[in-house]
GROMACS .gro file of N, CA and C in nm:
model
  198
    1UNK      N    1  -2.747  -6.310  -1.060
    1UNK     CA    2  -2.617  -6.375  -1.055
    1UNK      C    3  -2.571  -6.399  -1.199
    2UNK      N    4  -2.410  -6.380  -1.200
    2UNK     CA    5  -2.419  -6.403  -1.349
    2UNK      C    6  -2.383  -6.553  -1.415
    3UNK      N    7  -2.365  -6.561  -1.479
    3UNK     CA    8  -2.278  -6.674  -1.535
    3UNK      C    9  -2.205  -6.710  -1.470
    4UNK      N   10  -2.064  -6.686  -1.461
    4UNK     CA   11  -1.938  -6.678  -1.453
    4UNK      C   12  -1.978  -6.697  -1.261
    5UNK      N   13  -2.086  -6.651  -1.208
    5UNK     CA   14  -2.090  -6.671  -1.015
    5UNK      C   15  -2.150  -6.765  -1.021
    6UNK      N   16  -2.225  -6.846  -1.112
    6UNK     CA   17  -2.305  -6.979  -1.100
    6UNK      C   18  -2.246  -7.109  -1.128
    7UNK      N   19  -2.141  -7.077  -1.238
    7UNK     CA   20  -2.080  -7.204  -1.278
    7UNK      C   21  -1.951  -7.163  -1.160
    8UNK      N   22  -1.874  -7.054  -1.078
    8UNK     CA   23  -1.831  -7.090  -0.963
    8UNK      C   24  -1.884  -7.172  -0.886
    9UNK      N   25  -2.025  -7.106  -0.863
    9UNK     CA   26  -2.081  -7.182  -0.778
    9UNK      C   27  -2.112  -7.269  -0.737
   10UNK      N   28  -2.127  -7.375  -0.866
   10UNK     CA   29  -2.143  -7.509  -0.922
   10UNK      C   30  -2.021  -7.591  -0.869
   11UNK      N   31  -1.895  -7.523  -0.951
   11UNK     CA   32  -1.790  -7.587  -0.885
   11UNK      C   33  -1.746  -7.590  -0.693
   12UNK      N   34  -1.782  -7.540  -0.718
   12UNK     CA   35  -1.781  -7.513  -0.547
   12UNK      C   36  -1.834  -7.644  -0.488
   13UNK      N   37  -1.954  -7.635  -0.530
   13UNK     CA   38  -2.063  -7.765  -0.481
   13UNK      C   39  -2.036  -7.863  -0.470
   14UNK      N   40  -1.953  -7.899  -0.631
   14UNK     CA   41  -1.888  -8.011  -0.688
   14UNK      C   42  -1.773  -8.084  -0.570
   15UNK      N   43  -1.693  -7.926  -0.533
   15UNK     CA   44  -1.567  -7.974  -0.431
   15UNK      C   45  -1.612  -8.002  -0.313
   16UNK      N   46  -1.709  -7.921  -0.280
   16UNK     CA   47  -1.726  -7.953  -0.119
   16UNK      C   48  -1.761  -8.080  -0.109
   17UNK      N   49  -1.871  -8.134  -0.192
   17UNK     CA   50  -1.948  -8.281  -0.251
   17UNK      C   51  -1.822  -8.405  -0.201
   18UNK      N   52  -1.717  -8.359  -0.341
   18UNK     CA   53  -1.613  -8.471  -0.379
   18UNK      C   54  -1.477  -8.462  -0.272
   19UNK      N   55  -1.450  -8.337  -0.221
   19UNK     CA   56  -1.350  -8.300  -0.134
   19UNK      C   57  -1.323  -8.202  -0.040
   20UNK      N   58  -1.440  -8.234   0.081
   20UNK     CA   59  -1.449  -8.150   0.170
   20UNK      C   60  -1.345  -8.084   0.251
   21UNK      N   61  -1.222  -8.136   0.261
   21UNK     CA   62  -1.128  -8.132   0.325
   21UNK      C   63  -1.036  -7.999   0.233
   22UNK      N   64  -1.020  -8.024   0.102
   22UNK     CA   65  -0.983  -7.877   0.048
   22UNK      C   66  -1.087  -7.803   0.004
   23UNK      N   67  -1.175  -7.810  -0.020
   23UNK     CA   68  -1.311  -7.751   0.005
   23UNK      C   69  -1.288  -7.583   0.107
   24UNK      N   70  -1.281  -7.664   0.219
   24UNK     CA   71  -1.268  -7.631   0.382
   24UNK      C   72  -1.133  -7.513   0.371
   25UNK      N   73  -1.052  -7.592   0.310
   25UNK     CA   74  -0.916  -7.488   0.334
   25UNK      C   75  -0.943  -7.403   0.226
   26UNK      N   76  -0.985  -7.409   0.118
   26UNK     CA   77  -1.037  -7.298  -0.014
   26UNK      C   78  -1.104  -7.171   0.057
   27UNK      N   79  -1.212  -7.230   0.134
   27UNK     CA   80  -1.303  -7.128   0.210
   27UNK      C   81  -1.216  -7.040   0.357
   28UNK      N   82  -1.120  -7.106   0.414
   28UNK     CA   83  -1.071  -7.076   0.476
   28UNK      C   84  -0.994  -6.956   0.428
   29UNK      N   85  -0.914  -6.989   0.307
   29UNK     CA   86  -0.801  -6.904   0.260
   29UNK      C   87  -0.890  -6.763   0.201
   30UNK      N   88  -1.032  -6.784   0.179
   30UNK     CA   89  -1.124  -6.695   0.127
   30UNK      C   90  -1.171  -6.588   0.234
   31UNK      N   91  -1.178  -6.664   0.342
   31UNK     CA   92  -1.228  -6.584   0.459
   31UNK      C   93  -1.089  -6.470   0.467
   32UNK      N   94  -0.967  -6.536   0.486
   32UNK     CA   95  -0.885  -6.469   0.512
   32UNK      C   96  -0.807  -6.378   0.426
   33UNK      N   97  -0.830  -6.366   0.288
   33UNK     CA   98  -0.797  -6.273   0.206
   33UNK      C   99  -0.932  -6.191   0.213
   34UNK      N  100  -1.031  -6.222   0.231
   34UNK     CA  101  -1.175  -6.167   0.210
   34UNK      C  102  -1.288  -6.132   0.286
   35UNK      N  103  -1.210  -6.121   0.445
   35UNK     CA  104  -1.315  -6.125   0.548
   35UNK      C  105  -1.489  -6.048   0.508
   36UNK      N  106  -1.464  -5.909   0.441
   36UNK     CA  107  -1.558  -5.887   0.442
   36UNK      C  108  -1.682  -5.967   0.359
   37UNK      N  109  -1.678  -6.069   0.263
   37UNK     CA  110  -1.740  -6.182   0.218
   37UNK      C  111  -1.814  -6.249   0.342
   38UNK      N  112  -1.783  -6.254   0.457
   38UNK     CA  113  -1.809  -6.366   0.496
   38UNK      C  114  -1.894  -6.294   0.640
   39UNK      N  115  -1.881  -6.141   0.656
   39UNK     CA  116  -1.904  -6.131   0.771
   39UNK      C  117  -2.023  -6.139   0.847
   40UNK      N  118  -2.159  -6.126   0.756
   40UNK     CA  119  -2.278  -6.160   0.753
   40UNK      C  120  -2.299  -6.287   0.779
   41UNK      N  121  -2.359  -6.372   0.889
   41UNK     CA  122  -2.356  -6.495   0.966
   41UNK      C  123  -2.298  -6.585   0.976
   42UNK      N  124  -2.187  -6.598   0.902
   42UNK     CA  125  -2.093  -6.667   0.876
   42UNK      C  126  -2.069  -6.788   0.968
   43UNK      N  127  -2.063  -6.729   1.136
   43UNK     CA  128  -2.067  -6.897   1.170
   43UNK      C  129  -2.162  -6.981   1.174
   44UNK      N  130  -2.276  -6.943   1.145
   44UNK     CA  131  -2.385  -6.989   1.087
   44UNK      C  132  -2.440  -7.087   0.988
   45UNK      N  133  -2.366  -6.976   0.864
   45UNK     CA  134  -2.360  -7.072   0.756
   45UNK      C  135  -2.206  -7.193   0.754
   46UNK      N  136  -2.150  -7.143   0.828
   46UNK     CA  137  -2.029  -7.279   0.864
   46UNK      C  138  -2.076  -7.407   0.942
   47UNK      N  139  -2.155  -7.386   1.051
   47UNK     CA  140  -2.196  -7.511   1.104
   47UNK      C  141  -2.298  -7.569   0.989
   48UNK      N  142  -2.377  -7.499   0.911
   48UNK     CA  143  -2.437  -7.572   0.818
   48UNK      C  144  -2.396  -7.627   0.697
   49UNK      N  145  -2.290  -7.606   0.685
   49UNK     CA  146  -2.169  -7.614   0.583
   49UNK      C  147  -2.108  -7.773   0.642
   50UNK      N  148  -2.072  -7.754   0.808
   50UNK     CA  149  -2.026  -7.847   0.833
   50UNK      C  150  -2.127  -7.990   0.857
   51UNK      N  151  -2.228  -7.910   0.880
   51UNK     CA  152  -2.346  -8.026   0.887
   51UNK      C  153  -2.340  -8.103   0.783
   52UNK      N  154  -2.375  -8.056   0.648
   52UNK     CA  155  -2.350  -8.114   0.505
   52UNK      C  156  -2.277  -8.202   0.545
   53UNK      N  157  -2.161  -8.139   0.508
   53UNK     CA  158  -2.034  -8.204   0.511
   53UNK      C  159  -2.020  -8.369   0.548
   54UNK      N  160  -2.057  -8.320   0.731
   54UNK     CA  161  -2.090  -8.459   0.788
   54UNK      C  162  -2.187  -8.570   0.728
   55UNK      N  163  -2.311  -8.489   0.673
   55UNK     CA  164  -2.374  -8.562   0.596
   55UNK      C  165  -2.374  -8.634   0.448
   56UNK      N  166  -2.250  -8.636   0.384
   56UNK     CA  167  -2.181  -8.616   0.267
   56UNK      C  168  -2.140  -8.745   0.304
   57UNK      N  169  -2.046  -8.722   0.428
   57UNK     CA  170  -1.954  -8.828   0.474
   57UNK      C  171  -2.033  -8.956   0.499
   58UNK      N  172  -2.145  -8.925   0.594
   58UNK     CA  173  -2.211  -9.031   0.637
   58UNK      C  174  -2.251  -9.130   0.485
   59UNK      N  175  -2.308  -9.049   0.369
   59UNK     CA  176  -2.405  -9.107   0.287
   59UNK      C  177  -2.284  -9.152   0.193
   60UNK      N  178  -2.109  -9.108   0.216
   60UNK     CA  179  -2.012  -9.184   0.065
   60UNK      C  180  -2.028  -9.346   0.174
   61UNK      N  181  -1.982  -9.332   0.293
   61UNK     CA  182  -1.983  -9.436   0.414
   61UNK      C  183  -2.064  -9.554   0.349
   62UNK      N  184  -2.199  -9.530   0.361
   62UNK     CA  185  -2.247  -9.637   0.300
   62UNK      C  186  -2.303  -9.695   0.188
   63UNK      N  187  -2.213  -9.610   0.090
   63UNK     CA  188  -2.188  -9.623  -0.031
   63UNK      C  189  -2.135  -9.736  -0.060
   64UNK      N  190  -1.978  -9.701  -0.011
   64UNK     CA  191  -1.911  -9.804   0.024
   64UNK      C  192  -1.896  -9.914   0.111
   65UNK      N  193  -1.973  -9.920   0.159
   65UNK     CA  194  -2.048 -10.043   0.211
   65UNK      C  195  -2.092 -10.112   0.177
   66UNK      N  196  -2.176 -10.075   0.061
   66UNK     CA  197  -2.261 -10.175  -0.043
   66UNK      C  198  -2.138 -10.183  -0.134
   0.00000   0.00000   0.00000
């Protein structure tokens, strides 16, 4: 991988992390200019994507709690 796909990658992480919600539509708009990217298990790696996600949510939750 080079450079330039890791520090994407990074950022990526960063958004899904801080803002899952455009995160979500980034990947969306990716699928759809880019299907063939994605066609290899894809809903797969989406429910685990969304799993995160949920789990992201759960752990800012009681963040802010304390």
């Amino acid at each position: 991988m080079s450079n330039l796909d890791e520090s994407i990658g990074k950022i990526l992480l960063e958004l899904q992390k801080s803002d899952p919600g455009t995160f979500k539509e980034l990947m969306r708009k990716a699928q759809k200019e880019n299907p063939e990217l994605f066609e290899a298990d894809s809903d797969r790696d989406n429910e685990e994507i969304e799993k995160y996600n949920l789990e992201i949510d759960e752990y800012n939750k009681k963040i802010d709690e304390n």
